[in-house]
Tab-separated table of C-alpha atoms in Angstrom:
chain	number	residue	atom	x	y	z
A	1	MET	CA	85.592	13.784	21.872
A	2	SER	CA	82.796	14.980	20.585
A	3	ALA	CA	79.584	13.724	18.739
A	4	THR	CA	80.687	14.568	15.035
A	5	GLU	CA	84.419	12.926	15.395
A	6	LEU	CA	85.249	9.335	14.695
A	7	PRO	CA	85.260	7.129	17.397
A	8	LEU	CA	89.067	5.636	17.922
A	9	ILE	CA	88.765	2.286	15.340
A	10	GLY	CA	87.287	3.989	12.422
A	11	ASP	CA	83.982	4.069	11.138
A	12	TYR	CA	84.024	0.582	8.576
A	13	SER	CA	80.241	0.972	7.810
A	14	THR	CA	79.957	1.237	3.117
A	15	PRO	CA	78.283	4.231	2.052
A	16	SER	CA	74.731	3.308	0.476
A	17	THR	CA	75.716	1.148	-2.852
A	18	GLU	CA	74.444	-1.262	-4.711
A	19	LEU	CA	76.381	-3.892	-2.219
A	20	ASN	CA	73.659	-2.601	0.722
A	21	GLY	CA	70.686	-5.256	-0.756
A	22	ALA	CA	72.714	-8.168	-0.407
A	23	ARG	CA	71.219	-10.898	2.531
A	24	ILE	CA	73.727	-12.790	4.271
A	25	GLY	CA	72.490	-15.696	6.349
A	26	VAL	CA	74.147	-16.541	10.129
A	27	VAL	CA	73.366	-20.346	11.029
A	28	THR	CA	72.771	-20.558	14.959
A	29	PHE	CA	73.082	-23.849	16.520
A	30	PRO	CA	72.738	-25.036	20.560
A	31	GLY	CA	76.818	-24.482	20.964
A	32	THR	CA	77.269	-21.568	18.437
A	33	LEU	CA	79.577	-18.807	19.756
A	34	ASP	CA	80.453	-16.344	17.253
A	35	ASP	CA	77.480	-15.721	15.283
A	36	ARG	CA	76.903	-12.251	16.685
A	37	ASP	CA	80.567	-11.595	15.841
A	38	ALA	CA	79.753	-12.495	12.277
A	39	ALA	CA	76.511	-10.885	12.243
A	40	ARG	CA	78.599	-7.896	13.004
A	41	ALA	CA	81.522	-8.790	10.398
A	42	ILE	CA	77.979	-8.637	7.717
A	43	ARG	CA	77.192	-5.497	8.816
A	44	LEU	CA	80.519	-3.725	8.760
A	45	THR	CA	80.696	-4.113	5.146
A	46	GLY	CA	77.590	-2.963	4.220
A	47	ALA	CA	75.199	-5.983	3.504
A	48	GLU	CA	72.090	-7.596	5.874
A	49	ALA	CA	72.763	-9.921	8.244
A	50	VAL	CA	69.715	-12.185	8.500
A	51	SER	CA	69.509	-15.006	11.464
A	52	LEU	CA	68.676	-18.407	10.516
A	53	TRP	CA	67.861	-20.632	13.245
A	54	HIS	CA	69.235	-24.350	13.052
A	55	ALA	CA	65.453	-26.212	13.831
A	56	ASP	CA	64.485	-24.120	11.010
A	57	HIS	CA	63.897	-24.819	7.309
A	58	ASP	CA	63.584	-21.813	5.459
A	59	LEU	CA	66.662	-19.680	4.195
A	60	GLN	CA	64.989	-16.452	3.874
A	61	ASN	CA	66.030	-15.812	0.223
A	62	VAL	CA	69.763	-14.900	1.525
A	63	ASP	CA	72.103	-14.581	-0.986
A	64	ALA	CA	74.953	-16.269	1.095
A	65	VAL	CA	75.542	-17.906	4.462
A	66	VAL	CA	77.990	-18.226	6.856
A	67	ILE	CA	78.431	-21.156	9.794
A	68	PRO	CA	80.237	-19.671	12.490
A	69	GLY	CA	82.236	-20.936	15.192
A	70	GLY	CA	81.635	-22.773	18.092
A	71	PHE	CA	80.717	-25.794	19.636
A	72	SER	CA	78.086	-27.179	18.408
A	73	TYR	CA	75.986	-29.276	20.227
A	74	GLY	CA	79.419	-29.395	22.525
A	75	ASP	CA	80.512	-30.834	19.642
A	76	TYR	CA	79.421	-34.726	21.188
A	77	LEU	CA	80.375	-37.773	18.837
A	78	ARG	CA	82.742	-35.236	16.753
A	79	ALA	CA	82.828	-31.515	16.052
A	80	GLY	CA	80.343	-31.098	13.322
A	81	ALA	CA	78.949	-34.311	13.507
A	82	ILE	CA	75.398	-33.766	14.818
A	83	ALA	CA	74.768	-30.468	13.148
A	84	ARG	CA	75.528	-31.412	10.273
A	85	PHE	CA	71.756	-33.108	10.187
A	86	ALA	CA	70.363	-30.217	11.387
A	87	PRO	CA	67.393	-29.135	8.968
A	88	MET	CA	68.989	-25.559	7.536
A	89	MET	CA	71.940	-27.461	7.142
A	90	GLY	CA	69.268	-30.124	4.728
A	91	ASN	CA	68.835	-26.607	2.798
A	92	ILE	CA	72.253	-25.372	3.022
A	93	ILE	CA	73.622	-28.279	1.089
A	94	ASP	CA	70.929	-28.451	-1.308
A	95	ALA	CA	71.682	-24.185	-2.459
A	96	ALA	CA	75.079	-24.927	-2.224
A	97	ASN	CA	75.015	-27.606	-4.823
A	98	SER	CA	71.997	-26.235	-6.921
A	99	ASP	CA	72.638	-24.558	-10.163
A	100	ALA	CA	72.436	-21.121	-8.448
A	101	LYS	CA	75.499	-22.092	-6.392
A	102	LEU	CA	74.887	-20.363	-2.722
A	103	PRO	CA	77.958	-19.049	-1.638
A	104	VAL	CA	78.792	-20.672	1.625
A	105	LEU	CA	81.601	-19.623	4.753
A	106	GLY	CA	82.170	-21.971	7.390
A	107	ILE	CA	84.414	-21.072	9.752
A	108	CYS	CA	86.046	-22.637	12.503
A	109	ASN	CA	82.838	-25.236	13.665
A	110	GLY	CA	81.562	-24.086	10.663
A	111	PHE	CA	84.471	-25.956	8.655
A	112	GLN	CA	83.939	-28.845	10.863
A	113	ILE	CA	80.397	-29.092	9.666
A	114	LEU	CA	81.419	-28.553	6.056
A	115	THR	CA	83.114	-31.671	6.043
A	116	GLU	CA	80.729	-33.584	7.715
A	117	SER	CA	78.249	-32.161	5.391
A	118	HIS	CA	80.228	-33.186	2.402
A	119	LEU	CA	80.504	-30.114	0.723
A	120	LEU	CA	83.950	-29.849	1.580
A	121	PRO	CA	86.543	-33.342	1.721
A	122	GLY	CA	88.487	-34.197	4.558
A	123	SER	CA	88.013	-34.063	8.542
A	124	MET	CA	88.948	-32.121	11.386
A	125	VAL	CA	90.697	-34.250	14.302
A	126	LYS	CA	92.122	-32.539	17.730
A	127	ASN	CA	95.173	-30.320	17.607
A	128	ASP	CA	98.132	-32.812	17.262
A	129	HIS	CA	99.387	-31.006	20.618
A	130	LEU	CA	96.231	-32.020	21.874
A	131	LYS	CA	95.403	-28.745	23.491
A	132	PHE	CA	93.135	-25.758	23.239
A	133	LEU	CA	94.885	-22.752	21.014
A	134	CYS	CA	94.454	-19.040	20.641
A	135	ARG	CA	96.822	-16.790	18.618
A	136	ASP	CA	97.122	-14.357	15.717
A	137	GLN	CA	97.911	-16.680	13.186
A	138	VAL	CA	99.421	-15.341	9.780
A	139	LEU	CA	98.027	-17.414	6.537
A	140	ARG	CA	98.768	-16.793	3.128
A	141	VAL	CA	95.400	-16.904	0.360
A	142	GLU	CA	96.565	-19.606	-2.346
A	143	ASN	CA	93.498	-19.093	-4.182
A	144	ASN	CA	91.911	-15.587	-4.357
A	145	THR	CA	89.120	-16.785	-7.294
A	146	THR	CA	86.447	-18.480	-4.819
A	147	ALA	CA	83.657	-16.105	-3.752
A	148	TRP	CA	84.671	-15.732	-0.285
A	149	THR	CA	88.642	-14.650	-1.821
A	150	ASN	CA	88.394	-12.521	-4.601
A	151	GLN	CA	89.332	-9.358	-2.649
A	152	TYR	CA	92.451	-10.332	-1.434
A	153	ALA	CA	96.188	-11.042	-4.054
A	154	LYS	CA	96.805	-14.468	-4.622
A	155	GLY	CA	100.172	-15.336	-2.388
A	156	GLU	CA	98.887	-12.397	0.291
A	157	GLU	CA	99.468	-13.134	3.444
A	158	ILE	CA	96.947	-11.656	6.317
A	159	THR	CA	97.113	-12.225	9.853
A	160	ILE	CA	94.017	-12.971	11.644
A	161	VAL	CA	92.528	-15.178	15.304
A	162	LEU	CA	93.059	-18.840	15.633
A	163	LYS	CA	90.984	-20.273	18.411
A	164	ASN	CA	90.520	-23.986	18.499
A	165	GLN	CA	90.772	-27.533	19.898
A	166	ASP	CA	89.762	-30.070	16.680
A	167	GLY	CA	91.544	-27.882	14.809
A	168	GLN	CA	93.693	-30.591	12.274
A	169	TYR	CA	92.680	-31.001	8.922
A	170	VAL	CA	93.195	-34.406	7.788
A	171	ALA	CA	92.224	-36.043	4.623
A	172	ASP	CA	94.096	-39.398	2.422
A	173	GLU	CA	96.750	-38.901	0.351
A	174	LYS	CA	95.078	-38.679	-3.271
A	175	THR	CA	92.360	-36.198	-1.780
A	176	LEU	CA	95.048	-33.807	-0.843
A	177	ASP	CA	96.974	-34.065	-4.243
A	178	ALA	CA	93.816	-33.401	-5.706
A	179	LEU	CA	93.200	-29.972	-3.464
A	180	GLU	CA	96.637	-29.177	-4.473
A	181	ALA	CA	96.717	-29.934	-7.998
A	182	GLU	CA	93.015	-28.497	-8.381
A	183	GLY	CA	94.205	-25.216	-6.782
A	184	ARG	CA	91.474	-25.773	-4.062
A	185	VAL	CA	93.867	-24.737	-1.001
A	186	ALA	CA	92.578	-21.480	-0.173
A	187	PHE	CA	94.380	-20.595	2.497
A	188	SER	CA	97.812	-22.229	4.187
A	189	TYR	CA	99.454	-21.771	7.515
A	190	VAL	CA	102.634	-20.005	7.460
A	191	GLY	CA	105.245	-19.779	10.172
A	192	TRP	CA	103.961	-22.533	12.208
A	193	ASN	CA	101.809	-25.093	11.628
A	194	PRO	CA	99.644	-24.715	14.743
A	195	ASN	CA	97.332	-27.739	14.839
A	196	GLY	CA	99.507	-30.461	12.880
A	197	SER	CA	96.726	-30.119	9.812
A	198	ARG	CA	98.144	-31.694	6.621
A	199	ARG	CA	100.255	-29.711	4.609
A	200	ASN	CA	99.585	-26.800	5.963
A	201	ILE	CA	96.635	-26.815	5.269
A	202	ALA	CA	94.476	-23.871	7.005
A	203	GLY	CA	91.273	-23.879	4.643
A	204	ILE	CA	89.761	-25.669	1.373
A	205	THR	CA	87.056	-24.447	-1.109
A	206	ASN	CA	84.933	-26.857	-3.624
A	207	ALA	CA	85.329	-27.039	-7.044
A	208	ALA	CA	83.120	-24.829	-7.531
A	209	GLY	CA	84.331	-22.052	-5.825
A	210	ASN	CA	81.348	-21.181	-3.790
A	211	VAL	CA	82.014	-23.024	-0.887
A	212	VAL	CA	84.919	-22.147	1.495
A	213	GLY	CA	85.766	-23.646	4.753
A	214	LEU	CA	88.598	-22.198	7.220
A	215	MET	CA	89.785	-23.050	11.349
A	216	PRO	CA	90.955	-19.471	11.865
A	217	HIS	CA	88.253	-16.410	12.602
A	218	PRO	CA	88.209	-13.551	9.927
A	219	GLU	CA	85.259	-11.955	11.888
A	220	HIS	CA	87.213	-11.615	14.850
A	221	ALA	CA	89.870	-9.136	12.642
A	222	VAL	CA	87.358	-6.566	10.992
A	223	GLU	CA	87.589	-3.436	13.188
A	224	ALA	CA	91.341	-1.957	13.924
A	225	GLY	CA	91.790	-1.716	17.683
A	226	PHE	CA	90.172	-5.185	17.752
A	227	GLY	CA	91.940	-7.678	16.111
A	228	PRO	CA	95.480	-8.626	15.523
A	229	ASP	CA	97.574	-5.569	16.230
A	230	HIS	CA	99.066	-4.606	13.228
A	231	THR	CA	95.968	-3.428	11.587
A	232	GLY	CA	93.240	-5.629	12.887
A	233	THR	CA	91.394	-5.409	9.553
A	234	ASP	CA	92.750	-8.532	7.645
A	235	GLY	CA	89.511	-10.399	8.010
A	236	LEU	CA	87.097	-7.935	6.209
A	237	GLY	CA	88.366	-9.096	2.681
A	238	PHE	CA	85.901	-12.390	3.226
A	239	PHE	CA	82.856	-10.426	3.758
A	240	THR	CA	83.655	-7.416	0.684
A	241	SER	CA	84.690	-10.548	-1.110
A	242	VAL	CA	81.188	-12.004	-1.265
A	243	LEU	CA	79.315	-8.464	-1.962
A	244	THR	CA	81.513	-8.308	-4.752
A	245	HIS	CA	80.924	-12.108	-6.041
A	246	LEU	CA	76.954	-11.409	-5.925
A	247	VAL	CA	77.107	-7.959	-7.641
A	248	GLY	CA	79.237	-9.767	-10.163
A	249	GLY	CA	76.011	-11.676	-11.048
A	250	GLN	CA	78.014	-15.071	-10.173
A	251	LYS	CA	75.263	-16.254	-7.521
């Protein structure tokens, strides 16, 4: 291959546009695994990935935040229960609930942290089969109006990676009814419910649409040849969605 040829995986970097000025924070806790993957996904869209340490208070003027997957604090007590009290999380909670409505995406352990923080309702418990599971998972996009889903079509089916042990989403019936009635189910599992989540829920959003959490990992499906076989890039839309949201002046 000559120096001028593109690599087999393709080039997903973004040309210089107004999107390039966005700064997206990625939080790292003790036990976080996927912060580097999330940062790479952000860079592939042309935005700047900004490292945010759990013990710091400064959000560094970021435009959005990703709370990535892993096993923060070893999942002691309950997945996400300790991370929720990190100094950085206090600032994220305040910013997400402020008038500015900071966009926040929680992936896997990040979703667990969002529920523990009460930025999203419900909770995550052990998979119903009590085993760790890693597989390509088909999801249906149920809400494409959020800060993190606007580049998908409603009803579109995407395939991204699922890997979890405490991935079963649970909530009381009143909460589940409200999530469905208000269109706050962002993603649902297609074909098979891999962890026993109530009503096949894979991800949800808050009422304002700036906070989204899901168990599967979009950051592992952003490059052809490295994600699920059919395209490998279905997860890229999460990160282009938030840039489109920010450029639209909705932050």
